[in-house]
Amino acid sequence: MKKYLLLMIFLVIIPSSNIFAEQTYDLVIDEHSFELKYELNGDVIAMALDQELTSLLIGIENTKDSTFTIDLPNEMIRSVDNAFAVLVNGLEVDYEIVFDNDSSALEFFVPSGTEEIEIIGTYVIPEFPMGIVLVFGSIMTVVCLMMRHSSRNFI
């Protein structure tokens, strides 16, 4: 009898504990790769960074009423004073945030049937890193100066 009782407890507890197990999503943006850790009672089918809208788009399916928790690296997306906007199926929701020097962890409620989450910050990883822009600008300045100098010698 004890064996059957223990087996029933084991079968009930183990599957339900895996529902909220921490998972990861590997997001690659240009030459950068980010491992995003999250917890959700559902399936994440895609994540993308919208650099124009400074937001992270998350496509999900098979969701049940649950709490969604995601750890966002500050190098990828951040917000002034940690004031993100979180939209669940287009509607803004309240969230809790825990932040440190390297990341911000957001937690908010996701109702059953949710298909899209958007997390809006004030900064996302730039499409063209600023270093490349500065190098290109310096090269163009040198070329212009050389052309100007060579045109004076020509006349």
PDB file of N, CA and C in Angstrom, residues 60-121:
ATOM      1  N   ILE A  60       4.267  33.160 -28.289  1.00  0.00           N
ATOM      2  CA  ILE A  60       4.039  31.996 -27.435  1.00  0.00           C
ATOM      3  C   ILE A  60       2.751  31.294 -27.847  1.00  0.00           C
ATOM      4  N   GLU A  61       2.626  30.035 -27.420  1.00  0.00           N
ATOM      5  CA  GLU A  61       1.408  29.270 -27.670  1.00  0.00           C
ATOM      6  C   GLU A  61       1.213  28.266 -26.542  1.00  0.00           C
ATOM      7  N   ASN A  62       0.030  27.655 -26.511  1.00  0.00           N
ATOM      8  CA  ASN A  62      -0.320  26.652 -25.499  1.00  0.00           C
ATOM      9  C   ASN A  62      -0.170  27.184 -24.080  1.00  0.00           C
ATOM     10  N   THR A  63      -0.522  28.438 -23.861  1.00  0.00           N
ATOM     11  CA  THR A  63      -0.333  29.041 -22.541  1.00  0.00           C
ATOM     12  C   THR A  63      -1.517  28.764 -21.633  1.00  0.00           C
ATOM     13  N   LYS A  64      -1.204  28.621 -20.381  1.00  0.00           N
ATOM     14  CA  LYS A  64      -2.191  28.511 -19.305  1.00  0.00           C
ATOM     15  C   LYS A  64      -2.002  29.736 -18.421  1.00  0.00           C
ATOM     16  N   ASP A  65      -2.996  30.065 -17.602  1.00  0.00           N
ATOM     17  CA  ASP A  65      -2.835  31.159 -16.656  1.00  0.00           C
ATOM     18  C   ASP A  65      -1.579  30.918 -15.831  1.00  0.00           C
ATOM     19  N   SER A  66      -0.615  31.815 -15.934  1.00  0.00           N
ATOM     20  CA  SER A  66       0.634  31.625 -15.196  1.00  0.00           C
ATOM     21  C   SER A  66       1.403  32.936 -15.122  1.00  0.00           C
ATOM     22  N   THR A  67       2.496  32.876 -14.425  1.00  0.00           N
ATOM     23  CA  THR A  67       3.414  34.004 -14.327  1.00  0.00           C
ATOM     24  C   THR A  67       4.562  33.772 -15.304  1.00  0.00           C
ATOM     25  N   PHE A  68       4.885  34.804 -16.072  1.00  0.00           N
ATOM     26  CA  PHE A  68       6.004  34.733 -17.013  1.00  0.00           C
ATOM     27  C   PHE A  68       7.162  35.496 -16.394  1.00  0.00           C
ATOM     28  N   THR A  69       8.305  34.848 -16.298  1.00  0.00           N
ATOM     29  CA  THR A  69       9.513  35.469 -15.764  1.00  0.00           C
ATOM     30  C   THR A  69      10.589  35.372 -16.828  1.00  0.00           C
ATOM     31  N   ILE A  70      11.276  36.498 -17.084  1.00  0.00           N
ATOM     32  CA  ILE A  70      12.348  36.497 -18.078  1.00  0.00           C
ATOM     33  C   ILE A  70      13.488  37.367 -17.588  1.00  0.00           C
ATOM     34  N   ASP A  71      14.702  36.908 -17.836  1.00  0.00           N
ATOM     35  CA  ASP A  71      15.917  37.623 -17.450  1.00  0.00           C
ATOM     36  C   ASP A  71      16.485  38.279 -18.708  1.00  0.00           C
ATOM     37  N   LEU A  72      16.537  39.622 -18.728  1.00  0.00           N
ATOM     38  CA  LEU A  72      16.973  40.370 -19.903  1.00  0.00           C
ATOM     39  C   LEU A  72      18.330  41.021 -19.662  1.00  0.00           C
ATOM     40  N   PRO A  73      19.342  40.685 -20.456  1.00  0.00           N
ATOM     41  CA  PRO A  73      20.655  41.315 -20.307  1.00  0.00           C
ATOM     42  C   PRO A  73      20.584  42.808 -20.654  1.00  0.00           C
ATOM     43  N   ASN A  74      21.215  43.640 -19.839  1.00  0.00           N
ATOM     44  CA  ASN A  74      21.221  45.079 -20.098  1.00  0.00           C
ATOM     45  C   ASN A  74      21.925  45.425 -21.402  1.00  0.00           C
ATOM     46  N   GLU A  75      22.854  44.585 -21.826  1.00  0.00           N
ATOM     47  CA  GLU A  75      23.557  44.820 -23.089  1.00  0.00           C
ATOM     48  C   GLU A  75      22.596  44.705 -24.278  1.00  0.00           C
ATOM     49  N   MET A  76      21.550  43.890 -24.114  1.00  0.00           N
ATOM     50  CA  MET A  76      20.599  43.662 -25.204  1.00  0.00           C
ATOM     51  C   MET A  76      19.451  44.673 -25.179  1.00  0.00           C
ATOM     52  N   ILE A  77      18.805  44.849 -24.032  1.00  0.00           N
ATOM     53  CA  ILE A  77      17.683  45.777 -23.888  1.00  0.00           C
ATOM     54  C   ILE A  77      17.682  46.331 -22.469  1.00  0.00           C
ATOM     55  N   ARG A  78      17.435  47.622 -22.379  1.00  0.00           N
ATOM     56  CA  ARG A  78      17.320  48.242 -21.055  1.00  0.00           C
ATOM     57  C   ARG A  78      16.405  49.449 -21.165  1.00  0.00           C
ATOM     58  N   SER A  79      16.075  50.016 -20.007  1.00  0.00           N
ATOM     59  CA  SER A  79      15.177  51.149 -19.976  1.00  0.00           C
ATOM     60  C   SER A  79      15.647  52.133 -18.918  1.00  0.00           C
ATOM     61  N   VAL A  80      15.458  53.407 -19.195  1.00  0.00           N
ATOM     62  CA  VAL A  80      15.830  54.445 -18.244  1.00  0.00           C
ATOM     63  C   VAL A  80      15.019  54.241 -16.969  1.00  0.00           C
ATOM     64  N   ASP A  81      15.672  54.242 -15.843  1.00  0.00           N
ATOM     65  CA  ASP A  81      15.050  54.025 -14.533  1.00  0.00           C
ATOM     66  C   ASP A  81      14.274  52.711 -14.469  1.00  0.00           C
ATOM     67  N   ASN A  82      14.651  51.740 -15.306  1.00  0.00           N
ATOM     68  CA  ASN A  82      13.985  50.436 -15.354  1.00  0.00           C
ATOM     69  C   ASN A  82      12.474  50.557 -15.522  1.00  0.00           C
ATOM     70  N   ALA A  83      12.053  51.517 -16.333  1.00  0.00           N
ATOM     71  CA  ALA A  83      10.631  51.745 -16.616  1.00  0.00           C
ATOM     72  C   ALA A  83      10.286  51.137 -17.973  1.00  0.00           C
ATOM     73  N   PHE A  84      10.168  49.817 -18.006  1.00  0.00           N
ATOM     74  CA  PHE A  84       9.775  49.120 -19.224  1.00  0.00           C
ATOM     75  C   PHE A  84       8.273  49.266 -19.424  1.00  0.00           C
ATOM     76  N   ALA A  85       7.813  49.001 -20.624  1.00  0.00           N
ATOM     77  CA  ALA A  85       6.387  48.834 -20.895  1.00  0.00           C
ATOM     78  C   ALA A  85       6.218  47.383 -21.332  1.00  0.00           C
ATOM     79  N   VAL A  86       5.278  46.675 -20.728  1.00  0.00           N
ATOM     80  CA  VAL A  86       5.045  45.272 -21.054  1.00  0.00           C
ATOM     81  C   VAL A  86       3.626  45.138 -21.603  1.00  0.00           C
ATOM     82  N   LEU A  87       3.526  44.604 -22.834  1.00  0.00           N
ATOM     83  CA  LEU A  87       2.234  44.398 -23.478  1.00  0.00           C
ATOM     84  C   LEU A  87       2.002  42.896 -23.646  1.00  0.00           C
ATOM     85  N   VAL A  88       0.847  42.427 -23.207  1.00  0.00           N
ATOM     86  CA  VAL A  88       0.448  41.035 -23.374  1.00  0.00           C
ATOM     87  C   VAL A  88      -0.779  41.039 -24.282  1.00  0.00           C
ATOM     88  N   ASN A  89      -0.632  40.476 -25.465  1.00  0.00           N
ATOM     89  CA  ASN A  89      -1.682  40.526 -26.502  1.00  0.00           C
ATOM     90  C   ASN A  89      -2.131  41.961 -26.772  1.00  0.00           C
ATOM     91  N   GLY A  90      -1.166  42.891 -26.758  1.00  0.00           N
ATOM     92  CA  GLY A  90      -1.442  44.284 -27.079  1.00  0.00           C
ATOM     93  C   GLY A  90      -1.923  45.137 -25.929  1.00  0.00           C
ATOM     94  N   LEU A  91      -2.161  44.559 -24.768  1.00  0.00           N
ATOM     95  CA  LEU A  91      -2.636  45.310 -23.609  1.00  0.00           C
ATOM     96  C   LEU A  91      -1.517  45.460 -22.586  1.00  0.00           C
ATOM     97  N   GLU A  92      -1.335  46.680 -22.085  1.00  0.00           N
ATOM     98  CA  GLU A  92      -0.276  46.919 -21.107  1.00  0.00           C
ATOM     99  C   GLU A  92      -0.632  46.269 -19.773  1.00  0.00           C
ATOM    100  N   VAL A  93       0.342  45.609 -19.169  1.00  0.00           N
ATOM    101  CA  VAL A  93       0.147  44.923 -17.887  1.00  0.00           C
ATOM    102  C   VAL A  93       1.174  45.423 -16.880  1.00  0.00           C
ATOM    103  N   ASP A  94       0.848  45.230 -15.614  1.00  0.00           N
ATOM    104  CA  ASP A  94       1.784  45.557 -14.538  1.00  0.00           C
ATOM    105  C   ASP A  94       2.822  44.452 -14.443  1.00  0.00           C
ATOM    106  N   TYR A  95       3.998  44.808 -13.975  1.00  0.00           N
ATOM    107  CA  TYR A  95       5.078  43.835 -13.829  1.00  0.00           C
ATOM    108  C   TYR A  95       5.900  44.174 -12.611  1.00  0.00           C
ATOM    109  N   GLU A  96       6.636  43.189 -12.167  1.00  0.00           N
ATOM    110  CA  GLU A  96       7.608  43.392 -11.097  1.00  0.00           C
ATOM    111  C   GLU A  96       8.980  43.242 -11.716  1.00  0.00           C
ATOM    112  N   ILE A  97       9.930  43.994 -11.184  1.00  0.00           N
ATOM    113  CA  ILE A  97      11.281  43.961 -11.748  1.00  0.00           C
ATOM    114  C   ILE A  97      12.311  43.795 -10.643  1.00  0.00           C
ATOM    115  N   VAL A  98      13.294  42.986 -10.929  1.00  0.00           N
ATOM    116  CA  VAL A  98      14.470  42.839 -10.075  1.00  0.00           C
ATOM    117  C   VAL A  98      15.659  43.060 -10.994  1.00  0.00           C
ATOM    118  N   PHE A  99      16.521  43.998 -10.633  1.00  0.00           N
ATOM    119  CA  PHE A  99      17.633  44.303 -11.526  1.00  0.00           C
ATOM    120  C   PHE A  99      18.948  44.294 -10.768  1.00  0.00           C
ATOM    121  N   ASP A 100      20.002  44.015 -11.537  1.00  0.00           N
ATOM    122  CA  ASP A 100      21.362  44.137 -11.023  1.00  0.00           C
ATOM    123  C   ASP A 100      22.178  44.855 -12.085  1.00  0.00           C
ATOM    124  N   ASN A 101      23.484  44.829 -11.977  1.00  0.00           N
ATOM    125  CA  ASN A 101      24.329  45.566 -12.917  1.00  0.00           C
ATOM    126  C   ASN A 101      24.288  45.004 -14.330  1.00  0.00           C
ATOM    127  N   ASP A 102      24.029  43.698 -14.478  1.00  0.00           N
ATOM    128  CA  ASP A 102      24.116  43.066 -15.788  1.00  0.00           C
ATOM    129  C   ASP A 102      22.779  42.757 -16.443  1.00  0.00           C
ATOM    130  N   SER A 103      21.685  42.685 -15.661  1.00  0.00           N
ATOM    131  CA  SER A 103      20.413  42.264 -16.243  1.00  0.00           C
ATOM    132  C   SER A 103      19.232  42.787 -15.438  1.00  0.00           C
ATOM    133  N   SER A 104      18.055  42.637 -16.047  1.00  0.00           N
ATOM    134  CA  SER A 104      16.791  42.964 -15.393  1.00  0.00           C
ATOM    135  C   SER A 104      15.886  41.748 -15.519  1.00  0.00           C
ATOM    136  N   ALA A 105      15.312  41.314 -14.418  1.00  0.00           N
ATOM    137  CA  ALA A 105      14.384  40.183 -14.434  1.00  0.00           C
ATOM    138  C   ALA A 105      12.972  40.735 -14.296  1.00  0.00           C
ATOM    139  N   LEU A 106      12.131  40.469 -15.310  1.00  0.00           N
ATOM    140  CA  LEU A 106      10.748  40.924 -15.301  1.00  0.00           C
ATOM    141  C   LEU A 106       9.837  39.747 -14.989  1.00  0.00           C
ATOM    142  N   GLU A 107       8.766  40.028 -14.246  1.00  0.00           N
ATOM    143  CA  GLU A 107       7.784  39.005 -13.907  1.00  0.00           C
ATOM    144  C   GLU A 107       6.397  39.620 -14.034  1.00  0.00           C
ATOM    145  N   PHE A 108       5.497  38.932 -14.768  1.00  0.00           N
ATOM    146  CA  PHE A 108       4.140  39.439 -14.954  1.00  0.00           C
ATOM    147  C   PHE A 108       3.204  38.284 -15.272  1.00  0.00           C
ATOM    148  N   PHE A 109       1.903  38.550 -15.148  1.00  0.00           N
ATOM    149  CA  PHE A 109       0.885  37.523 -15.363  1.00  0.00           C
ATOM    150  C   PHE A 109       0.580  37.380 -16.851  1.00  0.00           C
ATOM    151  N   VAL A 110       0.449  36.123 -17.293  1.00  0.00           N
ATOM    152  CA  VAL A 110       0.096  35.807 -18.677  1.00  0.00           C
ATOM    153  C   VAL A 110      -1.173  34.952 -18.638  1.00  0.00           C
ATOM    154  N   PRO A 111      -2.293  35.467 -19.181  1.00  0.00           N
ATOM    155  CA  PRO A 111      -3.529  34.675 -19.159  1.00  0.00           C
ATOM    156  C   PRO A 111      -3.508  33.545 -20.181  1.00  0.00           C
ATOM    157  N   SER A 112      -4.377  32.595 -19.981  1.00  0.00           N
ATOM    158  CA  SER A 112      -4.507  31.459 -20.887  1.00  0.00           C
ATOM    159  C   SER A 112      -4.834  31.953 -22.299  1.00  0.00           C
ATOM    160  N   GLY A 113      -4.203  31.350 -23.293  1.00  0.00           N
ATOM    161  CA  GLY A 113      -4.467  31.709 -24.686  1.00  0.00           C
ATOM    162  C   GLY A 113      -3.629  32.861 -25.223  1.00  0.00           C
ATOM    163  N   THR A 114      -2.712  33.402 -24.422  1.00  0.00           N
ATOM    164  CA  THR A 114      -1.857  34.502 -24.875  1.00  0.00           C
ATOM    165  C   THR A 114      -0.976  34.039 -26.027  1.00  0.00           C
ATOM    166  N   GLU A 115      -0.816  34.914 -27.035  1.00  0.00           N
ATOM    167  CA  GLU A 115       0.008  34.572 -28.194  1.00  0.00           C
ATOM    168  C   GLU A 115       1.199  35.491 -28.389  1.00  0.00           C
ATOM    169  N   GLU A 116       1.128  36.727 -27.843  1.00  0.00           N
ATOM    170  CA  GLU A 116       2.224  37.667 -28.090  1.00  0.00           C
ATOM    171  C   GLU A 116       2.522  38.503 -26.854  1.00  0.00           C
ATOM    172  N   ILE A 117       3.807  38.653 -26.600  1.00  0.00           N
ATOM    173  CA  ILE A 117       4.289  39.522 -25.525  1.00  0.00           C
ATOM    174  C   ILE A 117       5.270  40.495 -26.148  1.00  0.00           C
ATOM    175  N   GLU A 118       5.180  41.762 -25.750  1.00  0.00           N
ATOM    176  CA  GLU A 118       6.133  42.764 -26.210  1.00  0.00           C
ATOM    177  C   GLU A 118       6.666  43.503 -24.997  1.00  0.00           C
ATOM    178  N   ILE A 119       7.986  43.537 -24.879  1.00  0.00           N
ATOM    179  CA  ILE A 119       8.651  44.250 -23.787  1.00  0.00           C
ATOM    180  C   ILE A 119       9.378  45.427 -24.419  1.00  0.00           C
ATOM    181  N   ILE A 120       8.963  46.643 -24.065  1.00  0.00           N
ATOM    182  CA  ILE A 120       9.499  47.854 -24.680  1.00  0.00           C
ATOM    183  C   ILE A 120      10.444  48.542 -23.706  1.00  0.00           C
ATOM    184  N   GLY A 121      11.651  48.811 -24.178  1.00  0.00           N
ATOM    185  CA  GLY A 121      12.637  49.537 -23.394  1.00  0.00           C
ATOM    186  C   GLY A 121      12.957  50.861 -24.067  1.00  0.00           C
TER     187      GLY A 121
END
